[in-house]
JSON list of C-alpha atoms in Angstrom, two decimals:
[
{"chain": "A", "resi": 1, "resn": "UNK", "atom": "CA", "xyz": [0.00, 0.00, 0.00]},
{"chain": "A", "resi": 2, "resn": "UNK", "atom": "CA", "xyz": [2.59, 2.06, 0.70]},
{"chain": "A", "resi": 3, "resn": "UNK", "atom": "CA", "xyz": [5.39, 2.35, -2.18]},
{"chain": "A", "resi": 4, "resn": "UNK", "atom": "CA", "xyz": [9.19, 3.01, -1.25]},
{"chain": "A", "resi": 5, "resn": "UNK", "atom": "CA", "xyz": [10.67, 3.92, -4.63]},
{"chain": "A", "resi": 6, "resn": "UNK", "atom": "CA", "xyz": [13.36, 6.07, -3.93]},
{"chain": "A", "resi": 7, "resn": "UNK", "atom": "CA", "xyz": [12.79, 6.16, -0.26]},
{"chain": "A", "resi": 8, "resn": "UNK", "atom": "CA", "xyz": [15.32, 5.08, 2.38]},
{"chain": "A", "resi": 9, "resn": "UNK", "atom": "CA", "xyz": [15.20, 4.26, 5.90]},
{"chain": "A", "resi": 10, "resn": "UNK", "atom": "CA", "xyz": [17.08, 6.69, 8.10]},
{"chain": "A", "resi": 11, "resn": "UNK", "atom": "CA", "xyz": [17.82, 7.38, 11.99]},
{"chain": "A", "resi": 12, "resn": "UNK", "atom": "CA", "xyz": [15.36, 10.01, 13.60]},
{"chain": "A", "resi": 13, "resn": "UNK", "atom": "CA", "xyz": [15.10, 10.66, 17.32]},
{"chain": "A", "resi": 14, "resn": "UNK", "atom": "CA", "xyz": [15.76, 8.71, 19.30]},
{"chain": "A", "resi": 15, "resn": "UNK", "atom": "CA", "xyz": [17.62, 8.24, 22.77]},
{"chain": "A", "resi": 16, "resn": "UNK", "atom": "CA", "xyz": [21.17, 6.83, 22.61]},
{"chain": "A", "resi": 17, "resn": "UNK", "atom": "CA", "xyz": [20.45, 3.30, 24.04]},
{"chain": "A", "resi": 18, "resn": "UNK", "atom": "CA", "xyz": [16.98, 3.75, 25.54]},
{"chain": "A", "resi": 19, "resn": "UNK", "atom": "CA", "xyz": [15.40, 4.23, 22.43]},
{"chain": "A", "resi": 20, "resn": "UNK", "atom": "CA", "xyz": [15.69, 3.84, 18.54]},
{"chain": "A", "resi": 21, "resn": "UNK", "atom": "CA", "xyz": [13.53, 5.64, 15.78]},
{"chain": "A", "resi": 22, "resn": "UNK", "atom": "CA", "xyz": [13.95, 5.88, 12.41]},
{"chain": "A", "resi": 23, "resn": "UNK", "atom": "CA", "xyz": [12.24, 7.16, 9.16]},
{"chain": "A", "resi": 24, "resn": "UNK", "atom": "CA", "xyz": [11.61, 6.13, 5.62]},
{"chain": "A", "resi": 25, "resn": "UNK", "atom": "CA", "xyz": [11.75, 9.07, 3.20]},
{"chain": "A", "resi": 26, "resn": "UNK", "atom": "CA", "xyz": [13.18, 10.95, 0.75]},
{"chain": "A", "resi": 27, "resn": "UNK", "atom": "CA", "xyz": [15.04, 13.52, 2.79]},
{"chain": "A", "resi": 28, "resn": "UNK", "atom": "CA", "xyz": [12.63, 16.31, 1.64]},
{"chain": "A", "resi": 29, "resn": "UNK", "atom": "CA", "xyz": [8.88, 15.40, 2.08]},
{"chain": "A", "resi": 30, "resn": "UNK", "atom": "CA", "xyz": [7.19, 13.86, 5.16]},
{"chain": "A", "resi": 31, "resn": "UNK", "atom": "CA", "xyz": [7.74, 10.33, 6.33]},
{"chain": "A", "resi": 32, "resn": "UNK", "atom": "CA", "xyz": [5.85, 7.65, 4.50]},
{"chain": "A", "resi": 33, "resn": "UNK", "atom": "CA", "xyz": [6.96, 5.48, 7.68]},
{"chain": "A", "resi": 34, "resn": "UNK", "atom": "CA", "xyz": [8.09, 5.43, 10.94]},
{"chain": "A", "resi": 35, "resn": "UNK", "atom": "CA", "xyz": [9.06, 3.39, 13.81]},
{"chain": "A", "resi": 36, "resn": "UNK", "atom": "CA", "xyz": [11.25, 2.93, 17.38]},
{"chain": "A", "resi": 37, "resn": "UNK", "atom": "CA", "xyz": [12.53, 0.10, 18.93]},
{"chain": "A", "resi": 38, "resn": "UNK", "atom": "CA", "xyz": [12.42, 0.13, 22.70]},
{"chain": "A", "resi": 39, "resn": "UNK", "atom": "CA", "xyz": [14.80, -2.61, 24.02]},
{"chain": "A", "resi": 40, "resn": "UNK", "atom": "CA", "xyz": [14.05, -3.21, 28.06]},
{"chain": "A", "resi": 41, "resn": "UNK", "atom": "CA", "xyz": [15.33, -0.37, 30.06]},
{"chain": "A", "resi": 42, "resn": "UNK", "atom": "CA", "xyz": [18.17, -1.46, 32.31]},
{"chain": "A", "resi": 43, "resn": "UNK", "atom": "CA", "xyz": [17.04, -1.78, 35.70]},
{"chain": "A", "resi": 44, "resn": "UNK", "atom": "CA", "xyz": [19.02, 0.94, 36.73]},
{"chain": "A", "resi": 45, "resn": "UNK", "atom": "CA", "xyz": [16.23, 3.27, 34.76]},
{"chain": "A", "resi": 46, "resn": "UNK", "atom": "CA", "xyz": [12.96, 1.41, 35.02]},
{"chain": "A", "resi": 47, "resn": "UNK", "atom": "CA", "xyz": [10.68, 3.58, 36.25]},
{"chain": "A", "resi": 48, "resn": "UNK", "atom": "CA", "xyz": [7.72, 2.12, 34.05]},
{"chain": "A", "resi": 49, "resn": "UNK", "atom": "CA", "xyz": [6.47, -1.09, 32.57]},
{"chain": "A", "resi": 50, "resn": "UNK", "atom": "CA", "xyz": [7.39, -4.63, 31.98]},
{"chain": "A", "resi": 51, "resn": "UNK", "atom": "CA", "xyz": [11.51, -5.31, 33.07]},
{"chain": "A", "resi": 52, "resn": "UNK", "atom": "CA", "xyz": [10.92, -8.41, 30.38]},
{"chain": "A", "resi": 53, "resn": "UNK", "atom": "CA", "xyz": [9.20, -6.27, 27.67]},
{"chain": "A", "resi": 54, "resn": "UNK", "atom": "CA", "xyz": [10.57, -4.24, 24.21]},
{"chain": "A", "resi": 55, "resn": "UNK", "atom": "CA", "xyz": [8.08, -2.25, 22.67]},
{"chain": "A", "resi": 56, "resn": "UNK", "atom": "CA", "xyz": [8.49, -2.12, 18.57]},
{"chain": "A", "resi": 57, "resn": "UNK", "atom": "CA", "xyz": [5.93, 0.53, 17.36]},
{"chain": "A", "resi": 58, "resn": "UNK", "atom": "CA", "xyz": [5.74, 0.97, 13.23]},
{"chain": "A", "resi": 59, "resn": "UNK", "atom": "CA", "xyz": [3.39, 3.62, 11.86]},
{"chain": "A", "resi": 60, "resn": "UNK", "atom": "CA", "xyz": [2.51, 4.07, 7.93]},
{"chain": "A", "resi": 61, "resn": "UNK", "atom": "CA", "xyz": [0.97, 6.63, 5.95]},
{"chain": "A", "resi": 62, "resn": "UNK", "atom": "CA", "xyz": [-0.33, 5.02, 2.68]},
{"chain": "A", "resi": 63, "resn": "UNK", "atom": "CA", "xyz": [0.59, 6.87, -0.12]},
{"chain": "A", "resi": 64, "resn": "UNK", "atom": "CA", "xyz": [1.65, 6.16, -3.82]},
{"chain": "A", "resi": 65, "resn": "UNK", "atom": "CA", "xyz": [4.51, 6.35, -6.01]},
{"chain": "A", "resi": 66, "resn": "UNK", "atom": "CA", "xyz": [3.43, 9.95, -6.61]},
{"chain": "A", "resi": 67, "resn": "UNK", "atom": "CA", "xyz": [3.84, 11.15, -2.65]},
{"chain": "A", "resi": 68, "resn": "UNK", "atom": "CA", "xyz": [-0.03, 11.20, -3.14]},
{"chain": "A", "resi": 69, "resn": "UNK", "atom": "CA", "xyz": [-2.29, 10.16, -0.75]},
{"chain": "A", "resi": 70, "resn": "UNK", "atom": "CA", "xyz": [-3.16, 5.89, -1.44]},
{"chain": "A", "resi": 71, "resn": "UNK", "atom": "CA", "xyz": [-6.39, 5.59, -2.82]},
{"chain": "A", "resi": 72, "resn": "UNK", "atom": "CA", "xyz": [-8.73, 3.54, -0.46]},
{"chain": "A", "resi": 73, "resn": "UNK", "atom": "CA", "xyz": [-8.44, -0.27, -0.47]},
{"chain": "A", "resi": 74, "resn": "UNK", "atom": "CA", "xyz": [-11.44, -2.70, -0.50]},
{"chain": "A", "resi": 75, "resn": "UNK", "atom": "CA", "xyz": [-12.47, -5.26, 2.53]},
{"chain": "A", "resi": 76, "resn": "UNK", "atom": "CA", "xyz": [-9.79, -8.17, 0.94]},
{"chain": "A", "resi": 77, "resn": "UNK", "atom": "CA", "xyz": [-6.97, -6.11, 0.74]},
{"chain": "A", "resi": 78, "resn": "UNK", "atom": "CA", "xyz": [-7.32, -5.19, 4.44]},
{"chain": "A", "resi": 79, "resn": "UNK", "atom": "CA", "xyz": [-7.42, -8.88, 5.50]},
{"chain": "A", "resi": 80, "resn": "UNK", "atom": "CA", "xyz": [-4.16, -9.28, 3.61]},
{"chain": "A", "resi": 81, "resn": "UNK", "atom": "CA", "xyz": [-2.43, -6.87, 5.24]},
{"chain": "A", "resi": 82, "resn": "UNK", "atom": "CA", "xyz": [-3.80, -7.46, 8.66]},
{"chain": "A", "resi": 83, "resn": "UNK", "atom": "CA", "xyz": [-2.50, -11.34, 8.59]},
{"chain": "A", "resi": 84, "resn": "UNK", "atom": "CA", "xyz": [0.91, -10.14, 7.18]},
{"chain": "A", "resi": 85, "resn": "UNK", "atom": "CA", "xyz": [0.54, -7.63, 10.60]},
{"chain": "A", "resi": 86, "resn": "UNK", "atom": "CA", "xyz": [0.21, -10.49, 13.07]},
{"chain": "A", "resi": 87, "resn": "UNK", "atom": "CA", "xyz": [3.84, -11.83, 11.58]},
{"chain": "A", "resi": 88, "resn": "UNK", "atom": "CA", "xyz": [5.49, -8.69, 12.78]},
{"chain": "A", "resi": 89, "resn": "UNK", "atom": "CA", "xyz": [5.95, -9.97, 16.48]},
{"chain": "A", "resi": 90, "resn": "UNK", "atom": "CA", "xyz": [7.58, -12.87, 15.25]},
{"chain": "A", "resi": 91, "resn": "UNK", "atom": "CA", "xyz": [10.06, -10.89, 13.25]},
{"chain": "A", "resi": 92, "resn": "UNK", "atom": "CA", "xyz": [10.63, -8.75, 15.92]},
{"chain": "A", "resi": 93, "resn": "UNK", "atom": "CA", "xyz": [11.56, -11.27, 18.33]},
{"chain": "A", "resi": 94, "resn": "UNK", "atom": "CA", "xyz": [13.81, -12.70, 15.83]},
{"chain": "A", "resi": 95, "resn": "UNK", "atom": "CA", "xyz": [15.37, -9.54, 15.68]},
{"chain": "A", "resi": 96, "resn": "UNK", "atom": "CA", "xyz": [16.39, -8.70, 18.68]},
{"chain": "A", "resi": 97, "resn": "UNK", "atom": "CA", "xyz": [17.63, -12.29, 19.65]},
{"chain": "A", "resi": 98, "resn": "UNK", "atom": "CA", "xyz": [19.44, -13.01, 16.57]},
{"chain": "A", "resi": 99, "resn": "UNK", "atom": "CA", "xyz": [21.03, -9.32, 14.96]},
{"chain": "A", "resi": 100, "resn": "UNK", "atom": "CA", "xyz": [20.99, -7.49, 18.22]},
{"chain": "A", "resi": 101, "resn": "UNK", "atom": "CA", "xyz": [21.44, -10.78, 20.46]},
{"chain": "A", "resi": 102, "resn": "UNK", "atom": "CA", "xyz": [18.92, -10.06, 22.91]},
{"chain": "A", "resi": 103, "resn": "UNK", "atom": "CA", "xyz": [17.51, -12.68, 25.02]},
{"chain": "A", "resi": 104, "resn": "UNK", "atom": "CA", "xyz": [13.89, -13.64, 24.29]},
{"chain": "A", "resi": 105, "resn": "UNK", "atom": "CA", "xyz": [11.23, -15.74, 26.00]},
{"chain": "A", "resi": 106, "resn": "UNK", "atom": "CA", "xyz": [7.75, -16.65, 25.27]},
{"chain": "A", "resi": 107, "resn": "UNK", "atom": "CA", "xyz": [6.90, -14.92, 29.03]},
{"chain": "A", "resi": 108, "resn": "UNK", "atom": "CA", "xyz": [5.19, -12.42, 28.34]},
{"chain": "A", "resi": 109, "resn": "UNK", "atom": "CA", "xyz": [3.56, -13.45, 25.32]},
{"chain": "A", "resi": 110, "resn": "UNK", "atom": "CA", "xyz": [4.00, -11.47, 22.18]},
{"chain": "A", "resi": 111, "resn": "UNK", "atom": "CA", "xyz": [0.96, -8.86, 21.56]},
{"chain": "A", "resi": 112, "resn": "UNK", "atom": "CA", "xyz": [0.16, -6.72, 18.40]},
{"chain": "A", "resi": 113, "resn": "UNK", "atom": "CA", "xyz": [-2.10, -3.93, 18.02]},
{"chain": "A", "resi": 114, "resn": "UNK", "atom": "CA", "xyz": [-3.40, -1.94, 15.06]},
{"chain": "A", "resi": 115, "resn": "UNK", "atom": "CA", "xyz": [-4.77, 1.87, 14.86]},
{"chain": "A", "resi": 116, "resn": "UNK", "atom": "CA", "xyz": [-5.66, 3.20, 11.53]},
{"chain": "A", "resi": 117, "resn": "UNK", "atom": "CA", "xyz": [-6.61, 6.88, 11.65]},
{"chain": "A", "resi": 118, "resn": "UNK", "atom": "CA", "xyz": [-7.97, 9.50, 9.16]},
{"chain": "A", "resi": 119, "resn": "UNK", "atom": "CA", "xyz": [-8.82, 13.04, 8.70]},
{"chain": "A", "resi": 120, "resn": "UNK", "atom": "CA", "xyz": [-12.63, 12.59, 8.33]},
{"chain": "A", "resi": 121, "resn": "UNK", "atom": "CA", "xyz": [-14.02, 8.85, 8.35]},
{"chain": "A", "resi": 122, "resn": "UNK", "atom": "CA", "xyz": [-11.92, 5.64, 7.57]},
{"chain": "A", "resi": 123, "resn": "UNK", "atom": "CA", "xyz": [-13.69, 5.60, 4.33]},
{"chain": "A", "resi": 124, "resn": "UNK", "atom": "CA", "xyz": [-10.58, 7.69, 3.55]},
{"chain": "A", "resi": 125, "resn": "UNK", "atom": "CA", "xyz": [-8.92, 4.22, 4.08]},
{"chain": "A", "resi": 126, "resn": "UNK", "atom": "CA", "xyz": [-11.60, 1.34, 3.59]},
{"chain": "A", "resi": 127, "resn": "UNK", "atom": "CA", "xyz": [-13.81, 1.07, 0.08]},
{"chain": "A", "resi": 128, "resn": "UNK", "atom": "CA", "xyz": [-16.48, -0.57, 1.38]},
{"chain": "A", "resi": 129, "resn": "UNK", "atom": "CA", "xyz": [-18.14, -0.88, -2.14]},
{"chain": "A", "resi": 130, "resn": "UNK", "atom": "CA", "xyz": [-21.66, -2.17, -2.54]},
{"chain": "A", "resi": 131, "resn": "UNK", "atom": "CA", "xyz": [-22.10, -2.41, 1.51]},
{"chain": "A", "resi": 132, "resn": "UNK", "atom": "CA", "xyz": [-24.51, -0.28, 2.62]},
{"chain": "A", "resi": 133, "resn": "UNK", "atom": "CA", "xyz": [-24.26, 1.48, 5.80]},
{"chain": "A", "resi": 134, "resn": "UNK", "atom": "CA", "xyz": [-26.72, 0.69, 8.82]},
{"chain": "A", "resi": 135, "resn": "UNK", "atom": "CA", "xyz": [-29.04, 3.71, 8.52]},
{"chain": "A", "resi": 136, "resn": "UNK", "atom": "CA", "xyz": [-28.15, 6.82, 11.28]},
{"chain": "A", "resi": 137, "resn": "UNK", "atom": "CA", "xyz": [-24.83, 5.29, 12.00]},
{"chain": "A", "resi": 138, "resn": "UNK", "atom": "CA", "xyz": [-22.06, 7.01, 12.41]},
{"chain": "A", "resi": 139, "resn": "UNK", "atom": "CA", "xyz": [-18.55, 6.32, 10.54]},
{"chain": "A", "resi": 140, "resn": "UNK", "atom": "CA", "xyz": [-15.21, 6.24, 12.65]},
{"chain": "A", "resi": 141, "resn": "UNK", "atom": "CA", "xyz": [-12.38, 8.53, 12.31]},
{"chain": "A", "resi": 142, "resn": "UNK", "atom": "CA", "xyz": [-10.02, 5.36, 14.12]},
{"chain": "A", "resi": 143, "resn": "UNK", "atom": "CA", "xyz": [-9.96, 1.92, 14.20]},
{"chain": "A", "resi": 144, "resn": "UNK", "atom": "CA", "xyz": [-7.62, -0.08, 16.88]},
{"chain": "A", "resi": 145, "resn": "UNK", "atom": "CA", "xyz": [-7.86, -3.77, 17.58]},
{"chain": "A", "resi": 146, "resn": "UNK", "atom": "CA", "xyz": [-5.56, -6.10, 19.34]},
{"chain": "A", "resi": 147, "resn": "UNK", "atom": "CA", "xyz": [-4.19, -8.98, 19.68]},
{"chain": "A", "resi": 148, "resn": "UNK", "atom": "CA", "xyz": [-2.03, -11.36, 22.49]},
{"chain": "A", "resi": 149, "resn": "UNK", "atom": "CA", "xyz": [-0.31, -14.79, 21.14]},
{"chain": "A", "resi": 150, "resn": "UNK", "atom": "CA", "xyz": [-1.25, -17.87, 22.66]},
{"chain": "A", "resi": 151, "resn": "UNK", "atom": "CA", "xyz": [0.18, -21.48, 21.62]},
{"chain": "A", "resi": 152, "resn": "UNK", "atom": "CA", "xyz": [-3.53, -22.91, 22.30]},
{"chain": "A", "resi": 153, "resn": "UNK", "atom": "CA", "xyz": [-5.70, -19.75, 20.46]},
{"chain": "A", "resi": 154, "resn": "UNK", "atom": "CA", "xyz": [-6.76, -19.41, 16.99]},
{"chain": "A", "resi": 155, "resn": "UNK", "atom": "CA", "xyz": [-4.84, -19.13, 13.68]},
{"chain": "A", "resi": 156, "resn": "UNK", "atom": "CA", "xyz": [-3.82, -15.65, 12.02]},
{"chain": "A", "resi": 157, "resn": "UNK", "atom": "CA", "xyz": [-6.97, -15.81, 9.68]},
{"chain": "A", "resi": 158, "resn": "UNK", "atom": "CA", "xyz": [-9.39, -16.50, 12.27]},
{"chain": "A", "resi": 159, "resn": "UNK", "atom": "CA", "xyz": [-8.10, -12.88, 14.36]},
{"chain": "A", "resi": 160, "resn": "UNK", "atom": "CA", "xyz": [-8.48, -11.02, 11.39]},
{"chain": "A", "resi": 161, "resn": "UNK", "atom": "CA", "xyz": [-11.33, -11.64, 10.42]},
{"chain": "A", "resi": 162, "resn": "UNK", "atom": "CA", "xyz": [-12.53, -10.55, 14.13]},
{"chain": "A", "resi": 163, "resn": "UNK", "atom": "CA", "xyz": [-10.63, -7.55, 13.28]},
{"chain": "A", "resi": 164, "resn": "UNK", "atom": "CA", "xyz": [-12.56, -7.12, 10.12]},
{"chain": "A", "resi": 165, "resn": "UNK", "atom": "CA", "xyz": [-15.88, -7.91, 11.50]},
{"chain": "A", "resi": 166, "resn": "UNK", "atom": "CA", "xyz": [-14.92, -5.08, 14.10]},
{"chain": "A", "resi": 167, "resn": "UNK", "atom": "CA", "xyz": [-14.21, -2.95, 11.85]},
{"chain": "A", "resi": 168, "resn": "UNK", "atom": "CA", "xyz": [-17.51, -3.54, 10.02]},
{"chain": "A", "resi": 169, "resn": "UNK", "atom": "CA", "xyz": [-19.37, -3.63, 12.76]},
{"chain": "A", "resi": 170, "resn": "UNK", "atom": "CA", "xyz": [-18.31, -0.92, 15.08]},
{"chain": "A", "resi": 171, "resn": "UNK", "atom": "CA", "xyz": [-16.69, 1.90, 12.99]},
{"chain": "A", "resi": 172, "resn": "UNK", "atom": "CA", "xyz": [-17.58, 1.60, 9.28]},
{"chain": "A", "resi": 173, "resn": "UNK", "atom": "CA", "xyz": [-21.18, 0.06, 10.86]},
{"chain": "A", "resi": 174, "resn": "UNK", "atom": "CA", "xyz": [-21.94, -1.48, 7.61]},
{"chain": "A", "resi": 175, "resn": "UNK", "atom": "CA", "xyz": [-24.89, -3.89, 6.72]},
{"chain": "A", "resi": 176, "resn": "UNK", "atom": "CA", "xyz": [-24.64, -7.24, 4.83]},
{"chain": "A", "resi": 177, "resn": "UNK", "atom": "CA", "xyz": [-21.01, -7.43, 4.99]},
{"chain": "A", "resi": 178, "resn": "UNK", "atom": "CA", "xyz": [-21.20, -11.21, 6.16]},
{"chain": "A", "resi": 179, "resn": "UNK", "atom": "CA", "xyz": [-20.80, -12.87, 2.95]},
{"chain": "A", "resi": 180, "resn": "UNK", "atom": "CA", "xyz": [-17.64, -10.93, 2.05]},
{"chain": "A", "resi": 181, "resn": "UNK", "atom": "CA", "xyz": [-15.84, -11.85, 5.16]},
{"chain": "A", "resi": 182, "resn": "UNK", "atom": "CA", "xyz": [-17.00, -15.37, 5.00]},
{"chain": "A", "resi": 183, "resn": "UNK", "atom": "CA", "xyz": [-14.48, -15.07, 1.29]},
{"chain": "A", "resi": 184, "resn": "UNK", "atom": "CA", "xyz": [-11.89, -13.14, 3.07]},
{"chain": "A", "resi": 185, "resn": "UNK", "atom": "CA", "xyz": [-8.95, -15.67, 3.26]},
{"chain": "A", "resi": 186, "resn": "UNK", "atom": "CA", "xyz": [-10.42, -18.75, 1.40]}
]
């Protein structure tokens, strides 16, 4: 959704070892992404949170070869990206044990969360297409959903398509949506 043509990933902020941020641009224009690694703070400096937890935040602005603001993408396209989201734990952990050699433990479990915001409604994000809204409803400006890993819960598809329905449901409220999500990930 997002493309990196003649972007590059760069340091920004940041706070020596605490904290890591960078930014994928061109130099000139805004960010198309950003993110910051928190490793744990040394005990020394905890003041806040989990001794045992990193925090790996990644925020994206759609937008198109152009710099131009992404077009909106339909229900399937959403469910794609959202299961490619739940790998990013995974990765992360991977990360940090094997390129920064961090120790890493199941204890506490990996969690992921999503927040897609707009300007006006998430329509700016979301082509709902032929899906009619629920009549007086009202149509979201944010959308956040979350998720914590467990060896013994359900797979990647069945989360987002509780994610989906969510966003359906609660802040697009659209009506006779079912069938679609029954498709997404077949």
């Amino acid at each position: 959704m997002t493309h990196v043509e003649g972007l590059a990933w760069r340091r920004y902020q940041g706070h020596g070892r605490i904290s890591f941020a960078a930014v994928l641009d061109d130099g000139e224009q805004a960010p198309t992404a950003w993110a910051r690694f928190n490793p744990p703070p040394p005990s020394s400096v905890q003041m806040f949170g989990d001794p045992a937890c990193a925090d790996f935040v990644l925020a994206i602005e759609p937008r198109t070869r152009h710099g131009d603001v992404h077009p909106p993408a339909d229900l399937p396209f959403w469910f794609r990206w959202l299961i490619r989201t739940l790998s990013v734990p995974a990765a992360v952990r991977n990360l940090a044990a094997e390129e920064l050699g961090l120790s890493t433990a199941a204890d506490p479990p990996d969690r992921v969360g999503v927040f897609f915001s707009t300007p006006r409604a998430l329509t700016e994000l979301v082509d709902v297409g032929d899906h009619p809204r629920v009549p007086g409803s009202h149509i979201s400006q944010r959308f956040t959903a979350g998720a914590v890993a467990d060896p013994d819960g359900q797979d990647a598809a069945a989360t987002t398509r509780e994610w989906i329905m969510q966003l359906c449901d609660r802040d697009l409220p659209l009506d006779g949506y079912e069938h679609t999500l029954l498709t997404l990930g077949a």
